[in-house]
JSON list of C-alpha atoms in Angstrom, two decimals:
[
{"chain": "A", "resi": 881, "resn": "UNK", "atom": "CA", "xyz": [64.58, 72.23, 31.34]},
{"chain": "A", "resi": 882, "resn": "UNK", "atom": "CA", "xyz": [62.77, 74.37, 29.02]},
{"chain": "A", "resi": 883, "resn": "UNK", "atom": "CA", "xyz": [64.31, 73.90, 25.85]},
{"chain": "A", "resi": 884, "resn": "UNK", "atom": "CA", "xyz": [62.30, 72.30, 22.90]},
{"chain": "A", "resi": 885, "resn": "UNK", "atom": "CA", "xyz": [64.52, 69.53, 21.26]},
{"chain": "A", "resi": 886, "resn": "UNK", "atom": "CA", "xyz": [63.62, 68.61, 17.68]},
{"chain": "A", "resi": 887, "resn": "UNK", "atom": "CA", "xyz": [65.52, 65.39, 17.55]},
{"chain": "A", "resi": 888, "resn": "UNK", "atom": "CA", "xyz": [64.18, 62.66, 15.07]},
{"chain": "A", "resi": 889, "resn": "UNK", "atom": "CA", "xyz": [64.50, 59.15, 15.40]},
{"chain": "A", "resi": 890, "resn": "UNK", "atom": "CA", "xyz": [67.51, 58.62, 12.12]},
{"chain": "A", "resi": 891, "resn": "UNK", "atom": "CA", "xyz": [67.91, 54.97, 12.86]},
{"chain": "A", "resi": 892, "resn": "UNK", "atom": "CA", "xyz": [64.49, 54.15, 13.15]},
{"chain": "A", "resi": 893, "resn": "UNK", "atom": "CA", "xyz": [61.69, 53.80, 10.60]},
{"chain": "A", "resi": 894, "resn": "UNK", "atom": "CA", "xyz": [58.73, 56.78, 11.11]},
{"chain": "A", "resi": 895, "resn": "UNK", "atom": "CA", "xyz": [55.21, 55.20, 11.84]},
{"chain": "A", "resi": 896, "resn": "UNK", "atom": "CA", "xyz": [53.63, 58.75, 10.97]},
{"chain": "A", "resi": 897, "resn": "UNK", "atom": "CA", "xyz": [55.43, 60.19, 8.23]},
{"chain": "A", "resi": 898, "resn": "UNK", "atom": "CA", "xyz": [57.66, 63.06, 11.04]},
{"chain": "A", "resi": 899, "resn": "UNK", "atom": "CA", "xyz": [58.30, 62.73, 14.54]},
{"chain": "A", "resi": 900, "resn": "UNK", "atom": "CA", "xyz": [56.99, 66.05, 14.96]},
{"chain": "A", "resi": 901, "resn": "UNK", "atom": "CA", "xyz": [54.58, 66.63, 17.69]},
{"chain": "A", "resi": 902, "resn": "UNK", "atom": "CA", "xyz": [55.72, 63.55, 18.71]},
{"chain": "A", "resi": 903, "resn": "UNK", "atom": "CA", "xyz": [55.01, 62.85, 22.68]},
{"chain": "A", "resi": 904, "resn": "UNK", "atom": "CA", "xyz": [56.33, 59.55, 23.62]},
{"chain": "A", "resi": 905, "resn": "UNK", "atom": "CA", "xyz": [55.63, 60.31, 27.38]},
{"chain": "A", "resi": 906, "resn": "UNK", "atom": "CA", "xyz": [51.89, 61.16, 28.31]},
{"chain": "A", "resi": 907, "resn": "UNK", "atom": "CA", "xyz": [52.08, 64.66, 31.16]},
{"chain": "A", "resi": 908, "resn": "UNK", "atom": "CA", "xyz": [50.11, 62.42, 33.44]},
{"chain": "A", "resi": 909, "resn": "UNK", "atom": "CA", "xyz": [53.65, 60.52, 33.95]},
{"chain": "A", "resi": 910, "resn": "UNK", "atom": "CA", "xyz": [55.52, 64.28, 34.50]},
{"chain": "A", "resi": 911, "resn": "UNK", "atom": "CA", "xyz": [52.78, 64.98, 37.48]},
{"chain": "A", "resi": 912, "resn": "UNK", "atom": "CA", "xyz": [53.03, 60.98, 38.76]},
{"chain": "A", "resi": 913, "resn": "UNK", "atom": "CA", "xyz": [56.87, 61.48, 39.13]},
{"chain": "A", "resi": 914, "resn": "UNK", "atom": "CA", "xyz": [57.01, 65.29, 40.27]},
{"chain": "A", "resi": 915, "resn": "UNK", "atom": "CA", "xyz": [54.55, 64.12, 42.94]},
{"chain": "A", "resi": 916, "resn": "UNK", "atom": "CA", "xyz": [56.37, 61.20, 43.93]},
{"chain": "A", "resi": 917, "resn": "UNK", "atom": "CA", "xyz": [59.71, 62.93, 43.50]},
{"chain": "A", "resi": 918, "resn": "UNK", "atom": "CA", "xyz": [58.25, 65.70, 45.59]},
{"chain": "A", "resi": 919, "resn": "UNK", "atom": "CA", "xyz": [56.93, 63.61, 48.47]},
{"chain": "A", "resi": 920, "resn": "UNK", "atom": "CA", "xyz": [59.99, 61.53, 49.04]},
{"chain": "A", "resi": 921, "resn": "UNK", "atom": "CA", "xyz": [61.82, 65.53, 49.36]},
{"chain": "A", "resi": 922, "resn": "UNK", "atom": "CA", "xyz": [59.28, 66.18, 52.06]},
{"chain": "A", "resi": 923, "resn": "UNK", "atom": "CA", "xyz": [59.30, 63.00, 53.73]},
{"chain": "A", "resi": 924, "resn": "UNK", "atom": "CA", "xyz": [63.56, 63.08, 54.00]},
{"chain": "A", "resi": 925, "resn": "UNK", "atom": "CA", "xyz": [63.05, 67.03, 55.05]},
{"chain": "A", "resi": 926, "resn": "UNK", "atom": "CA", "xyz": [60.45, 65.83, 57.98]},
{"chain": "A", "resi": 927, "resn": "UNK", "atom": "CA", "xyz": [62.94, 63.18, 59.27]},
{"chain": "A", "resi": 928, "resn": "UNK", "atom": "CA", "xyz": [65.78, 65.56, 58.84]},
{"chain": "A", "resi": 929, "resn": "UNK", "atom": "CA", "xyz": [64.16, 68.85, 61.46]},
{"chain": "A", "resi": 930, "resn": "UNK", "atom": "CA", "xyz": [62.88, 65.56, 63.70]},
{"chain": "A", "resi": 931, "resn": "UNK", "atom": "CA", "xyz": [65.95, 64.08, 63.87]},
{"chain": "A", "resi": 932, "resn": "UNK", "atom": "CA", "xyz": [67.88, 67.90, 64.68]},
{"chain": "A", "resi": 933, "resn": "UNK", "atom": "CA", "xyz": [64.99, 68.88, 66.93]},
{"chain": "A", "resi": 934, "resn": "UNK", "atom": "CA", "xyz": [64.80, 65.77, 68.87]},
{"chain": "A", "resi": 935, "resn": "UNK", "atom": "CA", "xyz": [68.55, 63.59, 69.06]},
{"chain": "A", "resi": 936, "resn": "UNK", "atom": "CA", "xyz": [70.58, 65.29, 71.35]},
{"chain": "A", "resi": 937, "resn": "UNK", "atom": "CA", "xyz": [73.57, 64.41, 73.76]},
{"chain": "A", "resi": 938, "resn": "UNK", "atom": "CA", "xyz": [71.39, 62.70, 76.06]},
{"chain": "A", "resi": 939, "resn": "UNK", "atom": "CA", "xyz": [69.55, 60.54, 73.97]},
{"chain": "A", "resi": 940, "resn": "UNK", "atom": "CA", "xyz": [72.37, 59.42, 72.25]},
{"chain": "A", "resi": 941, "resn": "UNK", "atom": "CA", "xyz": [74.12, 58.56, 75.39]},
{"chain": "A", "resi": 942, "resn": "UNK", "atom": "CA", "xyz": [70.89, 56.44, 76.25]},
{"chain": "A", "resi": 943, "resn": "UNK", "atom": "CA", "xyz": [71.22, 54.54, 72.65]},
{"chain": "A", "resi": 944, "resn": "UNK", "atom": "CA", "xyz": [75.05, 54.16, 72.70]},
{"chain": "A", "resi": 945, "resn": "UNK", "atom": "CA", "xyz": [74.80, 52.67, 76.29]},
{"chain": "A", "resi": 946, "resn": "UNK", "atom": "CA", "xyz": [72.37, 50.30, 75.95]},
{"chain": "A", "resi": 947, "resn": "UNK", "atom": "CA", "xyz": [73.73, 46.89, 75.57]},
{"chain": "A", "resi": 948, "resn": "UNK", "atom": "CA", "xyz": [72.74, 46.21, 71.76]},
{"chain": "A", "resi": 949, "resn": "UNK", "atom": "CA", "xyz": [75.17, 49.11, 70.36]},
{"chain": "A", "resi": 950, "resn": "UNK", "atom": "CA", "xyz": [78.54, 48.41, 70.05]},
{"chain": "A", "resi": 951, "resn": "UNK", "atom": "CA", "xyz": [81.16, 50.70, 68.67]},
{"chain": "A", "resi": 952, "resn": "UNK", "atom": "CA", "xyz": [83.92, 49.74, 67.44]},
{"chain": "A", "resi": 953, "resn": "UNK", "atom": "CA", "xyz": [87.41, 51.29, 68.34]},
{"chain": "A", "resi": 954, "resn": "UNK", "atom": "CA", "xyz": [85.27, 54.54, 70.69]},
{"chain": "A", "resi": 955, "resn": "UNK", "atom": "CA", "xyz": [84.86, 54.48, 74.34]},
{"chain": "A", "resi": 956, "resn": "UNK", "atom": "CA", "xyz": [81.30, 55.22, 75.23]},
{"chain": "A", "resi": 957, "resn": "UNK", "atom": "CA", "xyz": [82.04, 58.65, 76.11]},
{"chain": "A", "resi": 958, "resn": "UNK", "atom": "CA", "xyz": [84.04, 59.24, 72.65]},
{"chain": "A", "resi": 959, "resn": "UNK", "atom": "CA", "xyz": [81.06, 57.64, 70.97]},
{"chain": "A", "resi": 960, "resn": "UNK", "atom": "CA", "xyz": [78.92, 60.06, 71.76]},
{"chain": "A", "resi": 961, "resn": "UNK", "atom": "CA", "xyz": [81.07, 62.69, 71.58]},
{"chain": "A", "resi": 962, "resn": "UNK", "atom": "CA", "xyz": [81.38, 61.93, 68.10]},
{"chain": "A", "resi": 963, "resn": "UNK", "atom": "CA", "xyz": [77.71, 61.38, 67.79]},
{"chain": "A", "resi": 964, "resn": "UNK", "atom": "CA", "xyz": [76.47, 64.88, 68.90]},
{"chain": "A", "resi": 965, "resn": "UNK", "atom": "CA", "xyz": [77.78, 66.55, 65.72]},
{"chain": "A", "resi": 966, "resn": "UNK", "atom": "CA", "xyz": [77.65, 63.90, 62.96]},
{"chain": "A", "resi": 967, "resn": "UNK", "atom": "CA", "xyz": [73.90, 63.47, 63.80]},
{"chain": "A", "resi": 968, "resn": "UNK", "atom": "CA", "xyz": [73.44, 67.25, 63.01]},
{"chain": "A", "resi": 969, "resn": "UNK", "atom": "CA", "xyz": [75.01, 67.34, 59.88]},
{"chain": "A", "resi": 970, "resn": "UNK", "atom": "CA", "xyz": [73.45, 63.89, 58.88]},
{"chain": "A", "resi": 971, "resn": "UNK", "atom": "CA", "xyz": [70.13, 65.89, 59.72]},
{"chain": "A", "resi": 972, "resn": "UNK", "atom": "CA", "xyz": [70.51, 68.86, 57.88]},
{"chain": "A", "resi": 973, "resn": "UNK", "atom": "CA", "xyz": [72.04, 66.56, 55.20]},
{"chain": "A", "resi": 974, "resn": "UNK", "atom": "CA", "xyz": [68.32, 64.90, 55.10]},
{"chain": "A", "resi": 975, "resn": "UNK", "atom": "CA", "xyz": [66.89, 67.98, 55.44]},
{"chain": "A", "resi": 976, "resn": "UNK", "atom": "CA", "xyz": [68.59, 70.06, 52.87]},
{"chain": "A", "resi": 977, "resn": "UNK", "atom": "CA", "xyz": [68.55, 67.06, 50.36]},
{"chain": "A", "resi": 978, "resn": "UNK", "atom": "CA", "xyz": [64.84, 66.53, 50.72]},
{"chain": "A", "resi": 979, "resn": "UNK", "atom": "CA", "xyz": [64.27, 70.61, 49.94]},
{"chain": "A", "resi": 980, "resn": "UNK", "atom": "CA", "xyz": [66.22, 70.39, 46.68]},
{"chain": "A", "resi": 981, "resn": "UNK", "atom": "CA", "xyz": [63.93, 67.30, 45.56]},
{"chain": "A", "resi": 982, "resn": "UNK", "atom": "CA", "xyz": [60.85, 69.12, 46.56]},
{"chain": "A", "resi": 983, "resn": "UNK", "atom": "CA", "xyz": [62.40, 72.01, 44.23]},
{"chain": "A", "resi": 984, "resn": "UNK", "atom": "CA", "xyz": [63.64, 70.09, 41.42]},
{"chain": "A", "resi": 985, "resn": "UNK", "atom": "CA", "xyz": [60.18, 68.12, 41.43]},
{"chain": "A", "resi": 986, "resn": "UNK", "atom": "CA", "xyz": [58.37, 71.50, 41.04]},
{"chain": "A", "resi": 987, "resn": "UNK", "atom": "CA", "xyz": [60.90, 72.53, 38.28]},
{"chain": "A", "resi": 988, "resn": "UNK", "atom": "CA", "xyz": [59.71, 69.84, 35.94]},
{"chain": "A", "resi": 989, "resn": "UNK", "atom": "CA", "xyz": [56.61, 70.13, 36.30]},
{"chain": "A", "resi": 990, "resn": "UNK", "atom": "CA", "xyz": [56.75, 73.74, 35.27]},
{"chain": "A", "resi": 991, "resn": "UNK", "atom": "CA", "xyz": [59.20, 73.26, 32.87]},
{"chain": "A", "resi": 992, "resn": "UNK", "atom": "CA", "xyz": [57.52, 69.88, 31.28]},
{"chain": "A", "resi": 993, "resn": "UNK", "atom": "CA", "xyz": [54.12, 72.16, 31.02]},
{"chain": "A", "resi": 994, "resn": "UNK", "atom": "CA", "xyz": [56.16, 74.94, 29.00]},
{"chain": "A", "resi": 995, "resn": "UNK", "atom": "CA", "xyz": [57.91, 72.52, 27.08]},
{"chain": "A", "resi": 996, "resn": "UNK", "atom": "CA", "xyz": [54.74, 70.88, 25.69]},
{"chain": "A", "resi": 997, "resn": "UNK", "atom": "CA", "xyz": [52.74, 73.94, 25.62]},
{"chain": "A", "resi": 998, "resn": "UNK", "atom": "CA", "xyz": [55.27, 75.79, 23.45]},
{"chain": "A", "resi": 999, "resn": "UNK", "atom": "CA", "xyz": [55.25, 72.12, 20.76]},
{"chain": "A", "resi": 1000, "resn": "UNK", "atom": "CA", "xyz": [51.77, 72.53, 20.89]},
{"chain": "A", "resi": 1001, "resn": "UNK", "atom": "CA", "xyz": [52.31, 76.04, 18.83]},
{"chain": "A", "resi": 1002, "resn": "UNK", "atom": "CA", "xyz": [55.25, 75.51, 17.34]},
{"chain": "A", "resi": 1003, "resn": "UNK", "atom": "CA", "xyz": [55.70, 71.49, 17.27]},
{"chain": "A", "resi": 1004, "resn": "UNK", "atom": "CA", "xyz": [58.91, 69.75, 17.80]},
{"chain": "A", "resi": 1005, "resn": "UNK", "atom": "CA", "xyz": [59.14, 66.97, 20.00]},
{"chain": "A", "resi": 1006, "resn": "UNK", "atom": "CA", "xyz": [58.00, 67.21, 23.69]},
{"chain": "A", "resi": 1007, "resn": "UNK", "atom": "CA", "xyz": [61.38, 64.57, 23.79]},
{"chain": "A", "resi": 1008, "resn": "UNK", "atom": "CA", "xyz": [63.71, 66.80, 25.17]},
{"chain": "A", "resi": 1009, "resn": "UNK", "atom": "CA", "xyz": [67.38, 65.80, 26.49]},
{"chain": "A", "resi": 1010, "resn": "UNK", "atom": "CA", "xyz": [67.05, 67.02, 29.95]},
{"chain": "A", "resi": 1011, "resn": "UNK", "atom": "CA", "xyz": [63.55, 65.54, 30.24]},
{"chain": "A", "resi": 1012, "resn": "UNK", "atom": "CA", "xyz": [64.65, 61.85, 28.62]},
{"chain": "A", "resi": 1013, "resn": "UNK", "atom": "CA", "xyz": [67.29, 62.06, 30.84]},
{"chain": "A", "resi": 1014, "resn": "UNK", "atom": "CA", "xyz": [65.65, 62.59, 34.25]},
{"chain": "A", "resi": 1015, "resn": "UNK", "atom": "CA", "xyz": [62.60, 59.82, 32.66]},
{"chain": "A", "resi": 1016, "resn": "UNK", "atom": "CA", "xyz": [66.30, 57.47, 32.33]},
{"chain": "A", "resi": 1017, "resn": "UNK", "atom": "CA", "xyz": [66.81, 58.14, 36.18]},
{"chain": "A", "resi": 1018, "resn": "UNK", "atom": "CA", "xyz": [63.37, 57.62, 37.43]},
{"chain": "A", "resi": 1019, "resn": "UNK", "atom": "CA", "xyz": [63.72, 54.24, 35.05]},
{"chain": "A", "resi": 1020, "resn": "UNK", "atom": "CA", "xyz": [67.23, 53.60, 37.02]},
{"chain": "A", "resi": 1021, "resn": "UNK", "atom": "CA", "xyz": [65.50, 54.17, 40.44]},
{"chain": "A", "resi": 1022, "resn": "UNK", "atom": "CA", "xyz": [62.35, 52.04, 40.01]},
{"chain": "A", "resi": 1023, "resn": "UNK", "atom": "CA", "xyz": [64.75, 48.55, 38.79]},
{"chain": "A", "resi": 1024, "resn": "UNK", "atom": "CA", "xyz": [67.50, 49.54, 41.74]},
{"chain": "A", "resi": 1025, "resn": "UNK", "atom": "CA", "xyz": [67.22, 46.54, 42.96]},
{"chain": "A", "resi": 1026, "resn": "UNK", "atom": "CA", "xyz": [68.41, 44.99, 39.86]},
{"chain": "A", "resi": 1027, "resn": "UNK", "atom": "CA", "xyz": [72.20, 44.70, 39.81]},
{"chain": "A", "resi": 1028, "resn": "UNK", "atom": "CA", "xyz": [73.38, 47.19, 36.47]},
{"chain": "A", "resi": 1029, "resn": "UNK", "atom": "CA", "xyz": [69.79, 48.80, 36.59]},
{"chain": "A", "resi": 1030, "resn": "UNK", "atom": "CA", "xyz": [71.62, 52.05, 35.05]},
{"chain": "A", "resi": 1031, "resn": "UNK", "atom": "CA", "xyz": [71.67, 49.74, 31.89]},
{"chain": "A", "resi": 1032, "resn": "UNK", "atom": "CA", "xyz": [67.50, 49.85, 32.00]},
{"chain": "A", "resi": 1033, "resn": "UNK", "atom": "CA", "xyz": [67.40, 53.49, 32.55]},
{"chain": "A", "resi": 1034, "resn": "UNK", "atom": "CA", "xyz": [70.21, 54.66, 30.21]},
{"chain": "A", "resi": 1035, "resn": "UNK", "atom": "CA", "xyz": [68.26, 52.54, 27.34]},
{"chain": "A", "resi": 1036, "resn": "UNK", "atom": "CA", "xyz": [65.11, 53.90, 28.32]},
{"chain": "A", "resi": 1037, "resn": "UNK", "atom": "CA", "xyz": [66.59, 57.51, 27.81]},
{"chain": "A", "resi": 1038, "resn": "UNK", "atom": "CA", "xyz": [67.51, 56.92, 24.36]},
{"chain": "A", "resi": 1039, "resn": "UNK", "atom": "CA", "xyz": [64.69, 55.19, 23.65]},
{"chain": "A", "resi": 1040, "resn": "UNK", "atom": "CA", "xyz": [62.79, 58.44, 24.34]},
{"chain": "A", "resi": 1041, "resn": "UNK", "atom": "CA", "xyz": [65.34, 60.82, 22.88]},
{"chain": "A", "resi": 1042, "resn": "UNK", "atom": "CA", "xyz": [66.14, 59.09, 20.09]},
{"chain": "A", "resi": 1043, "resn": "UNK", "atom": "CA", "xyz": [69.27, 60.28, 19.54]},
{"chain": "A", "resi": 1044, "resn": "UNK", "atom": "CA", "xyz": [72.88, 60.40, 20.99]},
{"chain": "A", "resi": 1045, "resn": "UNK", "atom": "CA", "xyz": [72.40, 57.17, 22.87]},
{"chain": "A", "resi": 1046, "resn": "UNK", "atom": "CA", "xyz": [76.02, 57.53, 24.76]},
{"chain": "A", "resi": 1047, "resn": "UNK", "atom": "CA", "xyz": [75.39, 60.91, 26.33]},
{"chain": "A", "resi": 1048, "resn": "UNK", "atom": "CA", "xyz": [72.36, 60.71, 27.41]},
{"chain": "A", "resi": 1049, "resn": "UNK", "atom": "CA", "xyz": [72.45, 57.46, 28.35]},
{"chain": "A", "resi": 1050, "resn": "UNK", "atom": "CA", "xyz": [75.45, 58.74, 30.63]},
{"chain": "A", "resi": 1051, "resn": "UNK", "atom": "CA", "xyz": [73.62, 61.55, 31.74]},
{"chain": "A", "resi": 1052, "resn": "UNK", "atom": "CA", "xyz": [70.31, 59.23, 33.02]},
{"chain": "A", "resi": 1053, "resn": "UNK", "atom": "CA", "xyz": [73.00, 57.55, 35.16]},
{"chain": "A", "resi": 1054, "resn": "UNK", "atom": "CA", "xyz": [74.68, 60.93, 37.00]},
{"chain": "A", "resi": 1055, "resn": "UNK", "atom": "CA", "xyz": [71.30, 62.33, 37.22]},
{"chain": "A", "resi": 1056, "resn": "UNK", "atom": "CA", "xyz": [70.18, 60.44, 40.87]},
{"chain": "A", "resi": 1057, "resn": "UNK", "atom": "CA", "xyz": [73.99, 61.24, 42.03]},
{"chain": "A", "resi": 1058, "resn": "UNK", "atom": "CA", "xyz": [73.92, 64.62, 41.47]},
{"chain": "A", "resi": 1059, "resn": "UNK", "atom": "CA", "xyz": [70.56, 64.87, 43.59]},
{"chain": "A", "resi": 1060, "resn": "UNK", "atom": "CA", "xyz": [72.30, 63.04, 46.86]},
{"chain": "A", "resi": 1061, "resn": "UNK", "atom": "CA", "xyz": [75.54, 65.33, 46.92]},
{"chain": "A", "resi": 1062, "resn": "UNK", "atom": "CA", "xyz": [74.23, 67.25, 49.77]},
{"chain": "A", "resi": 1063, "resn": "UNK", "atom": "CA", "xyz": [73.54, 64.32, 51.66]},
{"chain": "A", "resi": 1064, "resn": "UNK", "atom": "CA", "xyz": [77.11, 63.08, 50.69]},
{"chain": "A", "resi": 1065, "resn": "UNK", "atom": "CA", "xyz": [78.58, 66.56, 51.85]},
{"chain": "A", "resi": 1066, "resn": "UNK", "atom": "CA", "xyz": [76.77, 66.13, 55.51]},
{"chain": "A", "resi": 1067, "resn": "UNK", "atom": "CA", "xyz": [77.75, 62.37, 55.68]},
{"chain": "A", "resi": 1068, "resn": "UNK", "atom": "CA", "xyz": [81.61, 63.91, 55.17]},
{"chain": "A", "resi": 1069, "resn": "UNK", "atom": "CA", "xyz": [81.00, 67.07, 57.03]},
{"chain": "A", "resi": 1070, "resn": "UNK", "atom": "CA", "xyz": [79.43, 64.92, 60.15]},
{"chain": "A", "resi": 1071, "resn": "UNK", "atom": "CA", "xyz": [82.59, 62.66, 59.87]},
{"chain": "A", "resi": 1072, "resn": "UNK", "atom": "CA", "xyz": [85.10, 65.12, 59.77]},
{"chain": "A", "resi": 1073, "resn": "UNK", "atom": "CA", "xyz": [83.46, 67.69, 62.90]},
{"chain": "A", "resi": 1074, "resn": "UNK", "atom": "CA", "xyz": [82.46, 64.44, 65.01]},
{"chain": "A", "resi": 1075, "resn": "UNK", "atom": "CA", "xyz": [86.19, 63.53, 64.75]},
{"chain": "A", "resi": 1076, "resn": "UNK", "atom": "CA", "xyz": [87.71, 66.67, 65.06]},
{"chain": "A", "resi": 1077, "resn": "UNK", "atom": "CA", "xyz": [85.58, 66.79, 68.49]},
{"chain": "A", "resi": 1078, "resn": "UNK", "atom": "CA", "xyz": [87.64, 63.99, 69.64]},
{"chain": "A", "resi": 1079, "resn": "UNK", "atom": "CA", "xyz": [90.81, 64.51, 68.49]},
{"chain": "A", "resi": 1080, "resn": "UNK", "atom": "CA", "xyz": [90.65, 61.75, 65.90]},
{"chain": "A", "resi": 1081, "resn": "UNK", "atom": "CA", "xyz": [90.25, 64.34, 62.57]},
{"chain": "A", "resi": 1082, "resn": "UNK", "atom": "CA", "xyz": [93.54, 63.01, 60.87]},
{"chain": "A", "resi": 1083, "resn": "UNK", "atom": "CA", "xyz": [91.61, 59.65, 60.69]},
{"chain": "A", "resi": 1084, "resn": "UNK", "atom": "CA", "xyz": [88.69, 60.83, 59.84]},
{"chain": "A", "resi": 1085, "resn": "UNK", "atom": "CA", "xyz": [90.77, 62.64, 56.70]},
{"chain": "A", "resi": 1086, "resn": "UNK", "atom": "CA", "xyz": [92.03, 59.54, 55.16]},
{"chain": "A", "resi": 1087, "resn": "UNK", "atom": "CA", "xyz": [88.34, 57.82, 55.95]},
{"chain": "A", "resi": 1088, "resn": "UNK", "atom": "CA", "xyz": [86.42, 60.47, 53.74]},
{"chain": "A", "resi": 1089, "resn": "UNK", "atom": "CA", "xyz": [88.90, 60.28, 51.26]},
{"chain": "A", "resi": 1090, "resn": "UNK", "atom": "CA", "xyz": [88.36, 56.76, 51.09]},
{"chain": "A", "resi": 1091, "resn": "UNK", "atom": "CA", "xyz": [84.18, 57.61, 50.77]},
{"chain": "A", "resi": 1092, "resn": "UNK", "atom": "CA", "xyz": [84.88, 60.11, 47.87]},
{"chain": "A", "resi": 1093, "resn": "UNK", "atom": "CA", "xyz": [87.51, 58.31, 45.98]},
{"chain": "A", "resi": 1094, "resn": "UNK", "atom": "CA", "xyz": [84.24, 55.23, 46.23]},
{"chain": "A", "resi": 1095, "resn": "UNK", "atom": "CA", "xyz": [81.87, 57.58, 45.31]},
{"chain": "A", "resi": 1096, "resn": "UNK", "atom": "CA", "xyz": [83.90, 58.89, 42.21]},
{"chain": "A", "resi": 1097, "resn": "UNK", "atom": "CA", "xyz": [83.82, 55.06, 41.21]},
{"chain": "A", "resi": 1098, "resn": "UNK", "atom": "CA", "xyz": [80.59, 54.72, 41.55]},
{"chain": "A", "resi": 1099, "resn": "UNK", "atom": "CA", "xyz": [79.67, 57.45, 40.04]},
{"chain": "A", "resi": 1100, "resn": "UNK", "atom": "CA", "xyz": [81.47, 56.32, 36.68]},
{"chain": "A", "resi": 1101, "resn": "UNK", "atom": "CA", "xyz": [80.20, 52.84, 36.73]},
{"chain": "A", "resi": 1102, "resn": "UNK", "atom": "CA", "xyz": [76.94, 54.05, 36.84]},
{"chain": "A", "resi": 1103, "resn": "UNK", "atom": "CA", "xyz": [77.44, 56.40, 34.33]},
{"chain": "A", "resi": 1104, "resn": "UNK", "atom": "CA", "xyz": [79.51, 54.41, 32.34]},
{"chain": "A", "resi": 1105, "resn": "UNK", "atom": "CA", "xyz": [76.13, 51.36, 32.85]},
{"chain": "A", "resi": 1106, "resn": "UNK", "atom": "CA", "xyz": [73.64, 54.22, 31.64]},
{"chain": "A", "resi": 1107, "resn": "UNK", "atom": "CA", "xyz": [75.97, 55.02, 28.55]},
{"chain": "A", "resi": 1108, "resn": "UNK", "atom": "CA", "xyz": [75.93, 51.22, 27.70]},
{"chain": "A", "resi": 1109, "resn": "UNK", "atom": "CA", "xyz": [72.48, 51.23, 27.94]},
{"chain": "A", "resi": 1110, "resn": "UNK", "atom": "CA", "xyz": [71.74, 53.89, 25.44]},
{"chain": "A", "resi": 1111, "resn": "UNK", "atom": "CA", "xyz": [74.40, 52.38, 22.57]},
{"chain": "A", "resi": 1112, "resn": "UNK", "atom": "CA", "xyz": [72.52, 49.17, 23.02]},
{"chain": "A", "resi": 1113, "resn": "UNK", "atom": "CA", "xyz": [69.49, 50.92, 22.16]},
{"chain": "A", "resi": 1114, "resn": "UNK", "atom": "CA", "xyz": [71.17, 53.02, 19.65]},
{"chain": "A", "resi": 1115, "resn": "UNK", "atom": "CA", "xyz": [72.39, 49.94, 17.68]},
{"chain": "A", "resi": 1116, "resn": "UNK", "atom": "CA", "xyz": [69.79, 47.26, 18.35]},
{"chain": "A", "resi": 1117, "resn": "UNK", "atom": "CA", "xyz": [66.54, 49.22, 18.45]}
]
């Protein structure tokens, strides 16, 4: 994240003669959302060593035997069973996920600070791909709860950039994906060792097959939303 893109805006009339120097994003927004990003990593690390530290075998038994948890097609004893590992890896999945926020967070920071110090000597555009892409995500996370909110943050990713509306408008959308694969990995790891404990693991095959063969759709919708977004803005804007 420390290259310095010079992309200009071809489709769209200049209000200042060059886009050069230009800075569509002010660096207060870089530290607002590598503090944010940051603070959600710590906060899913915290629950994650909690939750390893503290559920055990006999906790879970208490929870799993009280009369409001049902589970479906697992005695009791299976259940928890089951429980004992997938709740570890669904920890460290927290835990581990939360740690490579906290580190991507701090990444561009540094890297946004380099970036605009190095266009402040030798101009350029403080626009960069990587950079309009992860402002596209952060865009895509705020609207979630908008149905096709990849559309918002794909536009607003070429809106920034510029330029090559379809890619990075596709990018903005795999961007939050990528950053829960290690919480995807646990969720399949915890499957497949709580199953294997009771003798269930050929099930437990075909179910996280099921879960990445969803994923991989989701995953292309979303991109597929985000690259939609950026032609729209490409063509209309």
């Amino acid at each position: 994240m420390t290259d310095v893109d010079t992309a200009h805006d071809a489709g769209r009339p200049m209000t200042e003669g060059s886009t050069d120097g230009r800075d569509p994003v002010p660096a207060a927004v870089d530290w607002l959302l590598g503090i944010v990003t940051g603070l959600i990593g710590l906060a899913l690390t915290g629950v994650g060593a909690v939750m390893y530290a503290r559920v055990d075998r006999a906790l879970l038994t208490d929870i799993i035997m009280s009369e409001e948890v049902e589970v479906n097609g697992l005695t009791p004893a299976e259940a928890v069973t089951a429980g004992v590992p997938f709740v570890d890896w669904f920890a460290a999945g927290l835990a581990v996920t939360g740690l490579v926020l906290v580190a991507v967070a701090a990444a561009f920071v540094v890297a946004r600070r380099r970036t605009r110090r190095r266009v402040a000597l030798e101009g350029g555009t403080t626009a960069t791909f990587r950079a309009c892409a992860i402002y596209g995500a952060a865009v895509t996370a705020l609207v979630s709860f908008i149905p096709g909110a990849a559309v918002a943050g794909g536009g607003a990713a070429a809106y920034l950039y510029g330029d090559s509306g379809l890619r990075i408008g596709a990018v903005a959308g795999l961007v939050g994906w990528v950053l829960s694969v290690p919480l995807l990995v646990a969720v399949a790891g915890g499957l497949l060792a709580g199953a294997d404990a009771i003798g269930q693991l050929a099930g437990a095959v075909v179910l996280v097959g099921i879960i990445v063969v969803a994923e991989l759709i989701a995953l292309a919708i979303n991109a597929g939303l985000g690259a939609a977004g950026g032609w729209l803005v490409d063509e209309f804007l």
